[in-house]
Amino acid sequence: MRLPPLHVLAVAASAFLFFVPMVAEAQDINVEASVNATEVGDQEALTLTVTISGSDGTGVRTPDPPETEGLALTQRNPGTRRNVSIVNGRVTQSFGFTWMLRPIAEGKARILPMTVRVGSQTFQTDPIDVTVVPQSQRPARRSPVQDPFSPFQQPAPDPEPPPAPSDRDIFIQVVPATASVWQHEQVVVDYQLFFREGIQLRQSRLTDSWDANGFWREELEVDTRPVPRTVVRNGLRYNVITLKRAAVFPSRSGTLTIDPLRIESEAMLPFGRRDPFQSLFSMRSRFTPIELASPEVTITAEPLPGGAPERFSGAVGSFRMDAGLNRSRVQTGDGITLRVTIEGEGNLATLEAPRVDLPASIEVLGPTSTVRLDRTGERVSGSKIFEWVLIPRARGSYTIPSIDFSWFNPATARYETHASGALAITAEGDPTGTAAPRALLNGLPVGDVAPPLLQTERWHRTGSTAPLHERRLTWILLVGPLLIWGGTRVALERRRRLTADSALVRRRLAHPVSRKHLQRAEGLLDSDDIASFYEELDRALTGFIGNRLNVSETGLTRGQLAEILGRHGIPEPDTARILSFLEVCDRGRFAPAGHTDADREEALSDASTLIILLDERWSS
Amino acid sequence: MMLLLLVAVLLVPQATHAQDVDSATSAFDNATTLLSEGRYEEALTEYEAIRSNGVFSAALWHNMGVAHYRLDNLGQAILYFERAARMDPEHEAIAHSLRVARERQVDSFSSLPRPFWRTTQAAVLDAVPPGAWFILGLTFLYGALALFLIKVFGGVRLPLGQSIHRLLPAVGAACVFIALSSSISPPRPEAAVIVASEVTLAEQADSAAPAVQVVHEGLTVDIRARTPEWVLIQLSNGTRGWVPAVALESI
């Protein structure tokens, strides 16, 4: 048994494109809404595209889904694309959002105006009118009458209520019914229609949009003209066809539920009619409308384990990365394309661009991304390509550090990382660059050195400045106060010690004091004051003895003096000479008459001689 | 007469410096014009002439760095930008040029954490330079000496009493210690920039010694020791090695 196509959403796109630009202008930003055709067959899909151009991407938000009349959305989240083109050195970007729509009925259909926000600006598109015609009027692609799920075949009136099939005769099974996976891990959900042999179906269609909140989902292709396979279950033979296959990726951890898949159809049972004549001649009247729903699918998503690499950004699956430049030598100011391709199985659509650390002298545009998914297999696989346009702004050699891409592999439950290796760029040409940097930040060029400074605030003299500790002046300045302080302290100490030892003081004063008296006596040689002359001589000698021996010379008798001298080692003859000299002095003081100048000169000489004699005795 | 002679002796260097500054400013303007016109080699020749006259400035270093950058001499460009940045660390244009030039250098090494006492020492000396610490210390020391002499020979009793005679020398000695210790062991060792396009670090100051690491132009390194022909350098990750003296220039 060969069934007609089941899935109206999988019909090929229209044979020609007819864009109806709906332009809303505001400054340089342009927003357009267009469809791929204004006339579609009732089993064809319609593509609506909203294009935003003239924006650098800042503030571009995903528009809300369009409101329609006579058309139904097959997806709530739009497909996105971003184009960067360089024409004559001018870089332009555009962003596109695409929805697929399905006709609900023949006749006039309409896409109502859409509101699009870009930053703080709001744009509104014009409505688009579409004509839905019978598929037979469209270029032949397949025979719609063979599609038992076609919603547009007009059923013939059935005069009698036909018997309805039971849940045992026809049902939808979903595989898997439950699953426990990692967050972001791909789960393929298969919806299979089981119906007993002999049951015929027609006018089948999805009753509402199937939804899976908390999942990113990608639909896998199923055979539009499936050949049922026969299975036996619980002793009954069933025909089985796949209604829908979808890959879902839980976007968060926790227990998530996928809505049931619901279809409406008309079924004709080969059994249940007791009247064989009526059964034979009233086949059309025995189709009965039915509604079917699959069970809910419950998926438990485990959070990803810790220890993720620094560059991990949520990729889960099995991937391979390749990075390269379209050329390695470029003229300054020209662009190079850096392309990073990530291939494999997993959540490719939601992958973020890997981080690329670029030198500041390279201006960068992008990245743009392109996703190519293979939906024909049992799982979603494909590639996602990220592209950056790199513009060196100065001559030289640049190195782009290795680009790392990390993902979590559910098969091994481990994080894996692929590094591209460093990439080299050589910018040639005029050292000034073929184009001045376009961007300035705080008055300084982005990616280039500052312009020459036009004036200098202060000139400095060149000179070898030795370290502080190697300069002589440093130590002179430091030692100076230390020497002054130390010398003063020593002098003070000496003075203190002298003050404390009277004997020492007198001993040190002995010579100066006696010398002073001798000088006075010498000054009196030519004067008539003979008494004073001898008094000075007496004081010179006795003062020297008193100071030298630290005794009080005042009031000493000659006997006491002789005893002191003897006690301090002066021999008798010398003591006698001293006493004799002192006798002379006494006579000169109290009876000056008779003392000639020659006597006085001799006395002065004797005084000096005696003092020297005593000093030698006591110093030896 | 003697006073006039002294004034003349003091003013002669000032007048000479003023003449140098005037001629340097004029030459700087000419060189900068050449640089703006894209005549980089000629501009460099003019700038070198200014430097050979014994004067320099942050703007001179920066513009020499720009000329070398335009001539694709990355090592020399970073060297001059570093010199300019050390003279005027707050200058935005100089910091920007240095940052842009560094983005192009090949080598990038991790940095060893510095001992806390080194960072503290650097912070103290950034706030007050070593010369200022030394002058401050001398001021305290000579002030203490003056008070000591006044006390000893003048017999004057100071309001703070005996404590001032202990406090001032102690503070002065501390300031001098900071100055001399930072001079003997500076917080940041002498730095240099690799100007050779590529150079191999050797384990010993010998061209036949085993290689340690290959580094490229523009890398800033610390100098640890010198011989007439070799220099022992240390990378930011702590790796040490000898390189020929011609392969680098002190900042």
PDB file of C-alpha atoms in Angstrom, chain B residues 25-213:
ATOM      1  CA  THR B  25      62.413  72.885  19.596  1.00  0.00           C
ATOM      2  CA  SER B  26      63.107  74.182  16.109  1.00  0.00           C
ATOM      3  CA  ALA B  27      64.638  70.886  15.011  1.00  0.00           C
ATOM      4  CA  PHE B  28      61.769  68.990  16.628  1.00  0.00           C
ATOM      5  CA  ASP B  29      59.242  70.969  14.609  1.00  0.00           C
ATOM      6  CA  ASN B  30      61.113  70.252  11.383  1.00  0.00           C
ATOM      7  CA  ALA B  31      61.388  66.565  12.178  1.00  0.00           C
ATOM      8  CA  THR B  32      57.717  66.312  13.095  1.00  0.00           C
ATOM      9  CA  THR B  33      56.783  67.929   9.800  1.00  0.00           C
ATOM     10  CA  LEU B  34      58.836  65.303   7.980  1.00  0.00           C
ATOM     11  CA  LEU B  35      57.158  62.595  10.032  1.00  0.00           C
ATOM     12  CA  SER B  36      53.704  63.891   9.191  1.00  0.00           C
ATOM     13  CA  GLU B  37      54.636  63.904   5.507  1.00  0.00           C
ATOM     14  CA  GLY B  38      55.620  60.249   5.663  1.00  0.00           C
ATOM     15  CA  ARG B  39      59.358  60.870   5.314  1.00  0.00           C
ATOM     16  CA  TYR B  40      60.191  58.593   8.188  1.00  0.00           C
ATOM     17  CA  GLU B  41      63.895  58.011   7.646  1.00  0.00           C
ATOM     18  CA  GLU B  42      64.540  61.739   7.330  1.00  0.00           C
ATOM     19  CA  ALA B  43      62.458  62.437  10.409  1.00  0.00           C
ATOM     20  CA  LEU B  44      64.430  59.861  12.362  1.00  0.00           C
ATOM     21  CA  THR B  45      67.694  61.464  11.293  1.00  0.00           C
ATOM     22  CA  GLU B  46      66.458  64.825  12.584  1.00  0.00           C
ATOM     23  CA  TYR B  47      65.273  63.337  15.842  1.00  0.00           C
ATOM     24  CA  GLU B  48      68.596  61.542  16.330  1.00  0.00           C
ATOM     25  CA  ALA B  49      70.377  64.853  15.821  1.00  0.00           C
ATOM     26  CA  ILE B  50      68.324  66.403  18.620  1.00  0.00           C
ATOM     27  CA  ARG B  51      69.165  63.555  20.933  1.00  0.00           C
ATOM     28  CA  SER B  52      72.857  63.773  20.092  1.00  0.00           C
ATOM     29  CA  ASN B  53      72.747  67.396  21.234  1.00  0.00           C
ATOM     30  CA  GLY B  54      72.027  66.186  24.724  1.00  0.00           C
ATOM     31  CA  VAL B  55      68.333  66.904  25.146  1.00  0.00           C
ATOM     32  CA  PHE B  56      65.285  64.689  24.976  1.00  0.00           C
ATOM     33  CA  SER B  57      61.586  64.684  25.853  1.00  0.00           C
ATOM     34  CA  ALA B  58      58.610  62.354  25.999  1.00  0.00           C
ATOM     35  CA  ALA B  59      57.279  63.758  22.720  1.00  0.00           C
ATOM     36  CA  LEU B  60      60.654  63.138  21.061  1.00  0.00           C
ATOM     37  CA  TRP B  61      60.652  59.499  22.180  1.00  0.00           C
ATOM     38  CA  HIS B  62      57.042  59.038  21.100  1.00  0.00           C
ATOM     39  CA  ASN B  63      57.566  60.479  17.636  1.00  0.00           C
ATOM     40  CA  MET B  64      60.689  58.381  17.141  1.00  0.00           C
ATOM     41  CA  GLY B  65      58.564  55.385  18.088  1.00  0.00           C
ATOM     42  CA  VAL B  66      55.938  56.391  15.514  1.00  0.00           C
ATOM     43  CA  ALA B  67      58.605  56.683  12.811  1.00  0.00           C
ATOM     44  CA  HIS B  68      60.002  53.255  13.644  1.00  0.00           C
ATOM     45  CA  TYR B  69      56.484  51.807  13.776  1.00  0.00           C
ATOM     46  CA  ARG B  70      55.757  53.125  10.296  1.00  0.00           C
ATOM     47  CA  LEU B  71      59.029  51.633   9.110  1.00  0.00           C
ATOM     48  CA  ASP B  72      57.987  48.287  10.581  1.00  0.00           C
ATOM     49  CA  ASN B  73      60.811  48.336  13.149  1.00  0.00           C
ATOM     50  CA  LEU B  74      58.609  46.973  15.883  1.00  0.00           C
ATOM     51  CA  GLY B  75      61.341  46.476  18.466  1.00  0.00           C
ATOM     52  CA  GLN B  76      62.659  50.017  18.121  1.00  0.00           C
ATOM     53  CA  ALA B  77      59.105  51.375  18.103  1.00  0.00           C
ATOM     54  CA  ILE B  78      58.257  49.665  21.388  1.00  0.00           C
ATOM     55  CA  LEU B  79      61.603  50.784  22.859  1.00  0.00           C
ATOM     56  CA  TYR B  80      60.871  54.449  22.190  1.00  0.00           C
ATOM     57  CA  PHE B  81      57.235  54.187  23.227  1.00  0.00           C
ATOM     58  CA  GLU B  82      58.420  52.608  26.497  1.00  0.00           C
ATOM     59  CA  ARG B  83      60.858  55.452  27.062  1.00  0.00           C
ATOM     60  CA  ALA B  84      58.132  58.000  26.389  1.00  0.00           C
ATOM     61  CA  ALA B  85      55.684  56.200  28.666  1.00  0.00           C
ATOM     62  CA  ARG B  86      58.199  56.103  31.522  1.00  0.00           C
ATOM     63  CA  MET B  87      58.746  59.835  31.214  1.00  0.00           C
ATOM     64  CA  ASP B  88      55.040  60.641  31.009  1.00  0.00           C
ATOM     65  CA  PRO B  89      52.970  57.680  32.196  1.00  0.00           C
ATOM     66  CA  GLU B  90      49.750  59.692  32.221  1.00  0.00           C
ATOM     67  CA  HIS B  91      49.889  60.742  28.568  1.00  0.00           C
ATOM     68  CA  GLU B  92      46.970  59.055  26.785  1.00  0.00           C
ATOM     69  CA  ALA B  93      48.429  59.176  23.279  1.00  0.00           C
ATOM     70  CA  ILE B  94      51.714  57.659  24.427  1.00  0.00           C
ATOM     71  CA  ALA B  95      49.961  54.916  26.366  1.00  0.00           C
ATOM     72  CA  HIS B  96      47.748  54.206  23.362  1.00  0.00           C
ATOM     73  CA  SER B  97      50.688  53.948  20.964  1.00  0.00           C
ATOM     74  CA  LEU B  98      52.527  51.622  23.310  1.00  0.00           C
ATOM     75  CA  ARG B  99      49.451  49.442  23.679  1.00  0.00           C
ATOM     76  CA  VAL B 100      48.905  49.218  19.933  1.00  0.00           C
ATOM     77  CA  ALA B 101      52.555  48.405  19.279  1.00  0.00           C
ATOM     78  CA  ARG B 102      52.592  45.742  21.968  1.00  0.00           C
ATOM     79  CA  GLU B 103      49.603  44.075  20.352  1.00  0.00           C
ATOM     80  CA  ARG B 104      51.851  43.221  17.432  1.00  0.00           C
ATOM     81  CA  GLN B 105      54.672  41.641  19.368  1.00  0.00           C
ATOM     82  CA  VAL B 106      54.989  37.918  18.976  1.00  0.00           C
ATOM     83  CA  ASP B 107      55.841  36.869  22.503  1.00  0.00           C
ATOM     84  CA  SER B 108      53.463  36.854  25.395  1.00  0.00           C
ATOM     85  CA  PHE B 109      54.542  35.309  28.665  1.00  0.00           C
ATOM     86  CA  SER B 110      52.741  34.955  31.945  1.00  0.00           C
ATOM     87  CA  SER B 111      53.970  37.132  34.775  1.00  0.00           C
ATOM     88  CA  LEU B 112      55.299  35.894  38.073  1.00  0.00           C
ATOM     89  CA  PRO B 113      53.676  37.527  41.080  1.00  0.00           C
ATOM     90  CA  ARG B 114      55.966  40.075  42.683  1.00  0.00           C
ATOM     91  CA  PRO B 115      56.820  39.840  46.394  1.00  0.00           C
ATOM     92  CA  PHE B 116      54.604  42.032  48.505  1.00  0.00           C
ATOM     93  CA  TRP B 117      57.520  43.981  49.861  1.00  0.00           C
ATOM     94  CA  ARG B 118      58.565  44.818  46.326  1.00  0.00           C
ATOM     95  CA  THR B 119      55.117  46.090  45.468  1.00  0.00           C
ATOM     96  CA  THR B 120      55.045  48.052  48.708  1.00  0.00           C
ATOM     97  CA  GLN B 121      58.451  49.508  47.970  1.00  0.00           C
ATOM     98  CA  ALA B 122      57.341  50.453  44.466  1.00  0.00           C
ATOM     99  CA  ALA B 123      54.196  52.103  45.794  1.00  0.00           C
ATOM    100  CA  VAL B 124      56.181  54.109  48.346  1.00  0.00           C
ATOM    101  CA  LEU B 125      58.699  55.243  45.749  1.00  0.00           C
ATOM    102  CA  ASP B 126      56.014  56.048  43.213  1.00  0.00           C
ATOM    103  CA  ALA B 127      54.488  58.384  45.776  1.00  0.00           C
ATOM    104  CA  VAL B 128      57.807  59.945  46.827  1.00  0.00           C
ATOM    105  CA  PRO B 129      60.890  59.445  44.639  1.00  0.00           C
ATOM    106  CA  PRO B 130      64.172  58.235  46.174  1.00  0.00           C
ATOM    107  CA  GLY B 131      65.813  61.635  45.735  1.00  0.00           C
ATOM    108  CA  ALA B 132      63.050  63.277  47.707  1.00  0.00           C
ATOM    109  CA  TRP B 133      63.415  60.685  50.459  1.00  0.00           C
ATOM    110  CA  PHE B 134      67.120  61.457  50.613  1.00  0.00           C
ATOM    111  CA  ILE B 135      66.631  65.224  50.776  1.00  0.00           C
ATOM    112  CA  LEU B 136      63.962  64.757  53.413  1.00  0.00           C
ATOM    113  CA  GLY B 137      66.294  62.563  55.439  1.00  0.00           C
ATOM    114  CA  LEU B 138      69.113  65.085  55.184  1.00  0.00           C
ATOM    115  CA  THR B 139      66.776  67.841  56.282  1.00  0.00           C
ATOM    116  CA  PHE B 140      65.854  65.913  59.404  1.00  0.00           C
ATOM    117  CA  LEU B 141      69.452  64.960  60.124  1.00  0.00           C
ATOM    118  CA  TYR B 142      70.813  68.475  59.711  1.00  0.00           C
ATOM    119  CA  GLY B 143      67.880  69.852  61.644  1.00  0.00           C
ATOM    120  CA  ALA B 144      68.658  67.478  64.480  1.00  0.00           C
ATOM    121  CA  LEU B 145      72.316  68.509  64.341  1.00  0.00           C
ATOM    122  CA  ALA B 146      71.406  72.189  64.441  1.00  0.00           C
ATOM    123  CA  LEU B 147      69.181  71.658  67.464  1.00  0.00           C
ATOM    124  CA  PHE B 148      71.943  69.670  69.143  1.00  0.00           C
ATOM    125  CA  LEU B 149      74.469  72.426  68.607  1.00  0.00           C
ATOM    126  CA  ILE B 150      72.048  75.070  69.792  1.00  0.00           C
ATOM    127  CA  LYS B 151      71.444  73.073  72.919  1.00  0.00           C
ATOM    128  CA  VAL B 152      75.120  72.435  73.596  1.00  0.00           C
ATOM    129  CA  PHE B 153      76.613  75.790  72.794  1.00  0.00           C
ATOM    130  CA  GLY B 154      73.645  78.060  73.091  1.00  0.00           C
ATOM    131  CA  GLY B 155      72.179  76.583  76.216  1.00  0.00           C
ATOM    132  CA  VAL B 156      68.684  76.923  74.793  1.00  0.00           C
ATOM    133  CA  ARG B 157      66.077  74.471  76.006  1.00  0.00           C
ATOM    134  CA  LEU B 158      63.686  73.388  73.248  1.00  0.00           C
ATOM    135  CA  PRO B 159      59.933  73.136  73.864  1.00  0.00           C
ATOM    136  CA  LEU B 160      59.799  69.421  72.964  1.00  0.00           C
ATOM    137  CA  GLY B 161      62.613  68.619  75.311  1.00  0.00           C
ATOM    138  CA  GLN B 162      64.829  65.595  74.911  1.00  0.00           C
ATOM    139  CA  SER B 163      62.434  63.683  72.656  1.00  0.00           C
ATOM    140  CA  ILE B 164      63.084  65.943  69.667  1.00  0.00           C
ATOM    141  CA  HIS B 165      66.761  65.002  69.815  1.00  0.00           C
ATOM    142  CA  ARG B 166      65.845  61.362  69.420  1.00  0.00           C
ATOM    143  CA  LEU B 167      62.911  61.706  67.047  1.00  0.00           C
ATOM    144  CA  LEU B 168      64.528  63.837  64.380  1.00  0.00           C
ATOM    145  CA  PRO B 169      67.625  61.674  63.851  1.00  0.00           C
ATOM    146  CA  ALA B 170      65.498  58.545  63.826  1.00  0.00           C
ATOM    147  CA  VAL B 171      63.140  59.916  61.187  1.00  0.00           C
ATOM    148  CA  GLY B 172      66.040  61.267  59.183  1.00  0.00           C
ATOM    149  CA  ALA B 173      67.868  57.954  59.319  1.00  0.00           C
ATOM    150  CA  ALA B 174      64.719  56.127  58.212  1.00  0.00           C
ATOM    151  CA  CYS B 175      64.280  58.422  55.209  1.00  0.00           C
ATOM    152  CA  VAL B 176      67.918  58.032  54.213  1.00  0.00           C
ATOM    153  CA  PHE B 177      67.603  54.269  54.601  1.00  0.00           C
ATOM    154  CA  ILE B 178      64.622  54.185  52.236  1.00  0.00           C
ATOM    155  CA  ALA B 179      66.485  56.296  49.703  1.00  0.00           C
ATOM    156  CA  LEU B 180      69.705  54.291  49.792  1.00  0.00           C
ATOM    157  CA  SER B 181      68.020  50.881  49.898  1.00  0.00           C
ATOM    158  CA  SER B 182      65.928  51.748  46.841  1.00  0.00           C
ATOM    159  CA  SER B 183      69.064  52.964  45.108  1.00  0.00           C
ATOM    160  CA  ILE B 184      71.004  49.800  45.881  1.00  0.00           C
ATOM    161  CA  SER B 185      68.054  47.480  45.244  1.00  0.00           C
ATOM    162  CA  PRO B 186      65.456  49.286  43.115  1.00  0.00           C
ATOM    163  CA  PRO B 187      61.886  47.930  43.131  1.00  0.00           C
ATOM    164  CA  ARG B 188      61.928  47.603  39.361  1.00  0.00           C
ATOM    165  CA  PRO B 189      65.127  46.319  37.838  1.00  0.00           C
ATOM    166  CA  GLU B 190      66.611  47.913  34.770  1.00  0.00           C
ATOM    167  CA  ALA B 191      64.469  47.044  31.778  1.00  0.00           C
ATOM    168  CA  ALA B 192      65.319  46.643  28.128  1.00  0.00           C
ATOM    169  CA  VAL B 193      63.544  45.872  24.879  1.00  0.00           C
ATOM    170  CA  ILE B 194      64.600  43.186  22.437  1.00  0.00           C
ATOM    171  CA  VAL B 195      65.376  44.984  19.183  1.00  0.00           C
ATOM    172  CA  ALA B 196      66.667  42.007  17.203  1.00  0.00           C
ATOM    173  CA  SER B 197      63.935  40.331  15.203  1.00  0.00           C
ATOM    174  CA  GLU B 198      64.644  37.030  16.929  1.00  0.00           C
ATOM    175  CA  VAL B 199      67.186  36.039  19.546  1.00  0.00           C
ATOM    176  CA  THR B 200      67.888  32.863  21.470  1.00  0.00           C
ATOM    177  CA  LEU B 201      68.425  32.919  25.209  1.00  0.00           C
ATOM    178  CA  ALA B 202      71.472  30.844  26.174  1.00  0.00           C
ATOM    179  CA  GLU B 203      72.223  29.184  29.483  1.00  0.00           C
ATOM    180  CA  GLN B 204      75.629  30.839  29.619  1.00  0.00           C
ATOM    181  CA  ALA B 205      77.274  33.861  28.076  1.00  0.00           C
ATOM    182  CA  ASP B 206      78.597  31.774  25.271  1.00  0.00           C
ATOM    183  CA  SER B 207      77.273  31.302  21.764  1.00  0.00           C
ATOM    184  CA  ALA B 208      77.874  27.560  22.095  1.00  0.00           C
ATOM    185  CA  ALA B 209      75.842  27.272  25.301  1.00  0.00           C
ATOM    186  CA  PRO B 210      72.531  25.346  25.239  1.00  0.00           C
ATOM    187  CA  ALA B 211      69.483  27.367  24.206  1.00  0.00           C
ATOM    188  CA  VAL B 212      66.822  28.202  26.758  1.00  0.00           C
ATOM    189  CA  GLN B 213      64.180  30.083  24.821  1.00  0.00           C
TER     190      GLN B 213
END
